[in-house]
CSV table of C-alpha atoms in Angstrom, one decimal:
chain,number,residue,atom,x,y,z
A,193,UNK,CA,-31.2,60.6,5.9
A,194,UNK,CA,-30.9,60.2,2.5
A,195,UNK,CA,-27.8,61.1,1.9
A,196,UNK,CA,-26.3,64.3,0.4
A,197,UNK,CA,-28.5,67.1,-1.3
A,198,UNK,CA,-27.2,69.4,-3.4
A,199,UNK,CA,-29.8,71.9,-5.4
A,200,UNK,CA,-30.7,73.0,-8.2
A,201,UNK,CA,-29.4,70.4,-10.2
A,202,UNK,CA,-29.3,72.4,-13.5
A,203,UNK,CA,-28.5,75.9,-13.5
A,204,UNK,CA,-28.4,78.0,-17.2
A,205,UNK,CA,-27.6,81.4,-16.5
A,206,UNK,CA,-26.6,84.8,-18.5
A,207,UNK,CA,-22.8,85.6,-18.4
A,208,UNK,CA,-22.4,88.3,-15.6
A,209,UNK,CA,-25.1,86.6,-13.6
A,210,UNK,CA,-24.6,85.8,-9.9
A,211,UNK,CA,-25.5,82.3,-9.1
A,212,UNK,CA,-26.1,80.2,-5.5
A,213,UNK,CA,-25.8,76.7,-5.2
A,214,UNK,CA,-26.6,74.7,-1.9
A,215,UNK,CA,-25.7,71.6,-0.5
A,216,UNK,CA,-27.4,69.4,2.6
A,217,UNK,CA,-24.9,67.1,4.0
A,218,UNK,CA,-25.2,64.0,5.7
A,219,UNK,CA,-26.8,65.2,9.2
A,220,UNK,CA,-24.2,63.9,11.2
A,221,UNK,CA,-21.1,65.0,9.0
A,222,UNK,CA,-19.1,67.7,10.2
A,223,UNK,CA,-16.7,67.8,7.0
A,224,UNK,CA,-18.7,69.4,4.1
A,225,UNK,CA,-15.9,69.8,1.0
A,226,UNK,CA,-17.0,71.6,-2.6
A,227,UNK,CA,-15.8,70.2,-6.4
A,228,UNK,CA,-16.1,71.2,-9.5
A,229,UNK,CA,-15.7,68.7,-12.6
A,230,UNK,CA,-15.4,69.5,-16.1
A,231,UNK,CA,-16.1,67.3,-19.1
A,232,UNK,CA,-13.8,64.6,-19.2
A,233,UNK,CA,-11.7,65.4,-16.0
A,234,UNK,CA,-11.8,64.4,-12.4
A,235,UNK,CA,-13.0,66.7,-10.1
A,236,UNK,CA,-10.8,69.1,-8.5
A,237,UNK,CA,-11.0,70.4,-5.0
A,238,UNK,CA,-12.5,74.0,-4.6
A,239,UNK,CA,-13.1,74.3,-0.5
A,240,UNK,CA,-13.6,72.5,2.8
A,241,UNK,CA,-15.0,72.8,6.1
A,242,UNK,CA,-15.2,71.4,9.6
A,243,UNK,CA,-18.2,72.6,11.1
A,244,UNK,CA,-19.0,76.3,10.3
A,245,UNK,CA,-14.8,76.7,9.8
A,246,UNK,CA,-13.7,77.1,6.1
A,247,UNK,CA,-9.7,75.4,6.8
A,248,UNK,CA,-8.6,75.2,3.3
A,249,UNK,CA,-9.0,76.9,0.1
A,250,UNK,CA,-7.8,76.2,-3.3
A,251,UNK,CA,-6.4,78.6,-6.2
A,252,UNK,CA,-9.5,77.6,-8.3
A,253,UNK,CA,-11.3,79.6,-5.5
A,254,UNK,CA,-10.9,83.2,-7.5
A,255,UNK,CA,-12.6,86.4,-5.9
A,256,UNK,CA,-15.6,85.9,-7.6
A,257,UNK,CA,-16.5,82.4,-5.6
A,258,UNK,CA,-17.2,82.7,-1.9
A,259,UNK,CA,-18.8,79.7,0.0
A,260,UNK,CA,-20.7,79.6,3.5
A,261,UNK,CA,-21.2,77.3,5.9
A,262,UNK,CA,-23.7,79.0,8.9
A,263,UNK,CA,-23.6,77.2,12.0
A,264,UNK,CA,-22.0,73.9,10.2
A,265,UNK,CA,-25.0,72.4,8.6
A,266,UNK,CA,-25.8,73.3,5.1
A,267,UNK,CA,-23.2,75.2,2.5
A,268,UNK,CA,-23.9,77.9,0.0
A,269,UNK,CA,-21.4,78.0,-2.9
A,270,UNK,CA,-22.2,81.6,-4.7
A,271,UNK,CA,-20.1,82.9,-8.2
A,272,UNK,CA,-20.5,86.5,-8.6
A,273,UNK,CA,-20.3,87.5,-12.2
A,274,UNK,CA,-20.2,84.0,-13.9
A,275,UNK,CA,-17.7,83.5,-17.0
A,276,UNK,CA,-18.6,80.6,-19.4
A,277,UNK,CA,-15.3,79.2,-18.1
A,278,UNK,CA,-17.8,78.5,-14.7
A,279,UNK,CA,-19.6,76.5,-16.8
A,280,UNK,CA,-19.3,72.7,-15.1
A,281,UNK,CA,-20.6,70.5,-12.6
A,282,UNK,CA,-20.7,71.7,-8.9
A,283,UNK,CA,-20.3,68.7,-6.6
A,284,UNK,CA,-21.0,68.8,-3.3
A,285,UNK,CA,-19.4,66.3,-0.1
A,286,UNK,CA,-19.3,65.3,3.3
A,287,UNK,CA,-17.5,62.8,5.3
A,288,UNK,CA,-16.9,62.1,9.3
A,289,UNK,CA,-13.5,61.1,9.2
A,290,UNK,CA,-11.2,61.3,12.0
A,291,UNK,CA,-8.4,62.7,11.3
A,292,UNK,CA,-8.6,61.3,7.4
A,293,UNK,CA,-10.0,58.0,7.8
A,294,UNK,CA,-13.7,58.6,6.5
A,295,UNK,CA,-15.4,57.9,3.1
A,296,UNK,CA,-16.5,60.8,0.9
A,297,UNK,CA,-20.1,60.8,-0.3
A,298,UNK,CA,-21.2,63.0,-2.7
A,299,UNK,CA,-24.2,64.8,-3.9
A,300,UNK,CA,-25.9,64.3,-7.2
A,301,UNK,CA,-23.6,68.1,-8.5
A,302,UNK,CA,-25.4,71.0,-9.7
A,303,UNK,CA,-24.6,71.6,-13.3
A,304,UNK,CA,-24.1,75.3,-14.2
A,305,UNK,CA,-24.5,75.9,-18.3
A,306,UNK,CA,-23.2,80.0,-18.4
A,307,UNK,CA,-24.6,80.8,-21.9
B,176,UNK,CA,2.0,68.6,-5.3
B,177,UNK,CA,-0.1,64.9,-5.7
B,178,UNK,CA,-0.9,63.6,-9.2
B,179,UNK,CA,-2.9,60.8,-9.7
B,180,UNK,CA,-2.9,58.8,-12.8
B,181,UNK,CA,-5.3,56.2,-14.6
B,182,UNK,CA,-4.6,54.0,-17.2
B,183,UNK,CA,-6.7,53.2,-19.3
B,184,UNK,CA,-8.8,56.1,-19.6
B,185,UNK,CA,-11.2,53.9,-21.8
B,186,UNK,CA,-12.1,50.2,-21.9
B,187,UNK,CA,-14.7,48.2,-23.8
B,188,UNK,CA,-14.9,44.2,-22.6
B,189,UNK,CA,-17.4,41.8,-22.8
B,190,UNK,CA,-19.6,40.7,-20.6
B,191,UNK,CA,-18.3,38.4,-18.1
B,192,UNK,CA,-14.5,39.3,-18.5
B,193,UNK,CA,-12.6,40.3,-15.3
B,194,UNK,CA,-10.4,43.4,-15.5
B,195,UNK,CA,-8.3,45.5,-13.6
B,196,UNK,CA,-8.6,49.1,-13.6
B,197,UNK,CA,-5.0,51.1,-12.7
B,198,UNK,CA,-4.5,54.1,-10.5
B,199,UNK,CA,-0.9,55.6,-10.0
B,200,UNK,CA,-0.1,58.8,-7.5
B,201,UNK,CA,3.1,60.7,-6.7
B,202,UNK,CA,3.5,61.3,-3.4
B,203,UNK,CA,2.9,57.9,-1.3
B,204,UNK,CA,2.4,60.0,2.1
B,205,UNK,CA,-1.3,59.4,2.0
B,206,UNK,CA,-4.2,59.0,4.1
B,207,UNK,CA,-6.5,56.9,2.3
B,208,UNK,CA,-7.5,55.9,-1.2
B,209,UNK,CA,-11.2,55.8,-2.3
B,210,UNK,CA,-12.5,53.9,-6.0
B,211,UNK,CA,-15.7,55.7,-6.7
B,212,UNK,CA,-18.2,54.9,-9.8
B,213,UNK,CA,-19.8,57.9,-11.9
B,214,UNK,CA,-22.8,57.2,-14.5
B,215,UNK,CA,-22.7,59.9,-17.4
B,216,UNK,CA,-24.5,63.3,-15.6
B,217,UNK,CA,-24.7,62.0,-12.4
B,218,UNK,CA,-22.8,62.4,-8.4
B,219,UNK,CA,-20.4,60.1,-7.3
B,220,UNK,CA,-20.9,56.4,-5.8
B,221,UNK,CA,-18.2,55.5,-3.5
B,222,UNK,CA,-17.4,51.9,-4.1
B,223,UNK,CA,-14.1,51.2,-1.8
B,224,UNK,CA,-12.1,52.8,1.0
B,225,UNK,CA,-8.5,51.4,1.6
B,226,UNK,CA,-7.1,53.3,4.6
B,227,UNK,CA,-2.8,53.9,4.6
B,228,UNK,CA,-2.2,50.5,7.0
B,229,UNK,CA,-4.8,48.6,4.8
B,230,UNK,CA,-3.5,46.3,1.9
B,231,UNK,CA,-7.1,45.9,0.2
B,232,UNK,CA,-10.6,46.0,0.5
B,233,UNK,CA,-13.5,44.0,-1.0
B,234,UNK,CA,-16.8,44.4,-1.4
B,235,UNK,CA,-18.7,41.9,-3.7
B,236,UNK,CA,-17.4,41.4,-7.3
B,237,UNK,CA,-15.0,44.4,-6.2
B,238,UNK,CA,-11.5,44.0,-5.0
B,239,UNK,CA,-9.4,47.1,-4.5
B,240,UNK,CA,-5.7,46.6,-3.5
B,241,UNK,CA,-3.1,49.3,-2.6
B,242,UNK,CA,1.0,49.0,-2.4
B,243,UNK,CA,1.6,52.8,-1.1
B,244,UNK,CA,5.2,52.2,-1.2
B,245,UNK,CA,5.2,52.2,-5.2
B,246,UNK,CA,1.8,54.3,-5.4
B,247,UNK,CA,-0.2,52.4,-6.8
B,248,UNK,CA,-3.6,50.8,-6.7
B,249,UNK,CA,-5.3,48.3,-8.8
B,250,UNK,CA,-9.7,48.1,-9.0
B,251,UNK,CA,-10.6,44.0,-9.8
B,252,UNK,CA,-13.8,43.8,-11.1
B,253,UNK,CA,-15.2,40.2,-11.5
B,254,UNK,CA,-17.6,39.0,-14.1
B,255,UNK,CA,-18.4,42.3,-15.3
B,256,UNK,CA,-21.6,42.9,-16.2
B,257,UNK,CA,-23.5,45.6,-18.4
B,258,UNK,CA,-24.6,47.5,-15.1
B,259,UNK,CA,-21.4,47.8,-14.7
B,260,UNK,CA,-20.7,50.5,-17.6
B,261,UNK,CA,-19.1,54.1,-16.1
B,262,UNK,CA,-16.5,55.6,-15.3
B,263,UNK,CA,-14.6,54.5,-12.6
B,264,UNK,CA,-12.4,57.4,-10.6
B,265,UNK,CA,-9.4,56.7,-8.7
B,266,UNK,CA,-8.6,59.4,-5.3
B,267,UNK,CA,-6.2,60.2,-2.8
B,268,UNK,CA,-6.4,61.9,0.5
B,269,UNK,CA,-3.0,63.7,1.6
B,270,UNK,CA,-2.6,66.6,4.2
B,271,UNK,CA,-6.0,68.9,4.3
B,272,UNK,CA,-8.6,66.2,3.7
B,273,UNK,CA,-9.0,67.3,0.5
B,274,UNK,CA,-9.0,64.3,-2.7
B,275,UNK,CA,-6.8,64.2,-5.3
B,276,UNK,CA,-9.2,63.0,-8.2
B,277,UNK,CA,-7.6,61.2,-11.3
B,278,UNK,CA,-9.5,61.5,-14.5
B,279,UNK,CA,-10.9,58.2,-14.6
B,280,UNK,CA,-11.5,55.0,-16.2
B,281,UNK,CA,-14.6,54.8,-18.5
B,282,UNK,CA,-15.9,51.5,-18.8
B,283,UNK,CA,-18.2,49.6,-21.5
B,284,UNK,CA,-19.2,46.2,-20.9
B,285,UNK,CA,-20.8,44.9,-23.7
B,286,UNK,CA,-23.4,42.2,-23.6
């Protein structure tokens, strides 16, 4: 395992598009978490799950964002109607923690341009 | 709600300088505290996990040290070297798993 896979890595759509973005975590992960990182900034927590269970949600997580986790393995982050306020980098984690013990690794981020 | 702080958010050294990289967070009821490394356009690298109980954590020319009572944690890097240019970003795990990210340290060392 190579660690975690997050794809496309560039995405340019139209404003109003709808857009999907995966992620392959570490196999034997069952945390899988979703960021999103402007320029400049740190990234900021969007989502989380254990296994196929989405636990937590943040407020950056408007109506227009949904994210998927089917049968615990891979994620789907989609944005319905994209804004060029979408416009960042999507990054993608996993960890194996118990309880909160375990590293994060990320992905490489998929970087939506909303022109 | 957690903040987490970094100071500086820039730094240019020469090569072969040691330096300490800052990290400050509000609420000291945390889990853990991870120092990951970003290169302009790319993921994150996780570099060191310090766990609640854990004082610091060292791996190579990397020392990481945590006092959660004052919240705050320092990065040591030893005889930097060019390869050693990023950003460095400071995070915090509290309830939920989730990380508290703060907006990083970016990093020139010059040769």
């Amino acid at each position: 395992d190579t660690g975690v896979s997050q794809n496309p890595r560039h995405k340019i759509t139209k404003r109003g598009q709808n857009v999907t973005f995966r992620c392959d975590p570490i196999s034997e992960h069952n945390r899988l978490y979703w960021y999103r990182q402007t320029l400049g900034q740190g990234p900021e927590f969007l989502t989380y799950f254990q296994n196929e269970a989405q636990l937590e949600k943040s407020r950056l997580l408007s109506d227009r964002f949904s994210a998927e986790r089917p049968k615990g393995s891979f994620s789907t982050l989609e944005i319905q109607r994209t804004e060029q306020g979408d416009s960042a980098m999507y990054l993608c984690a996993s960890s194996s923690g118990v309880g909160d013990s375990g590293s994060a690794f990320f992905g490489q981020g998929t970087r939506l341009t909303v022109v | 709600k957690q903040e987490v702080t970094q100071i500086p958010a820039a730094l240019s050294v020469p090569e072969g300088e040691n330096l300490v990289l800052n990290c400050s967070f509000t609420d000291s009821a945390i889990y853990n505290l991870q120092w990951f490394r970003q290169d302009p356009g790319k993921g994150l690298t996780s570099l060191l996990l310090i766990q609640s109980s854990q004082r610091e954590q060292t791996s190579g020319r990397l020392n990481a040290s945590l006092d959660k009572s004052s919240g705050r944690s320092t990065l040591y890097i030893a005889a930097s070297q060019p390869g050693d240019s990023a950003t460095y970003l400071c995070a915090v795990s509290t309830s939920g798993s989730r990380l508290t990210f703060g907006e990083g340290t970016q990093l020139t060392v010059n040769p």
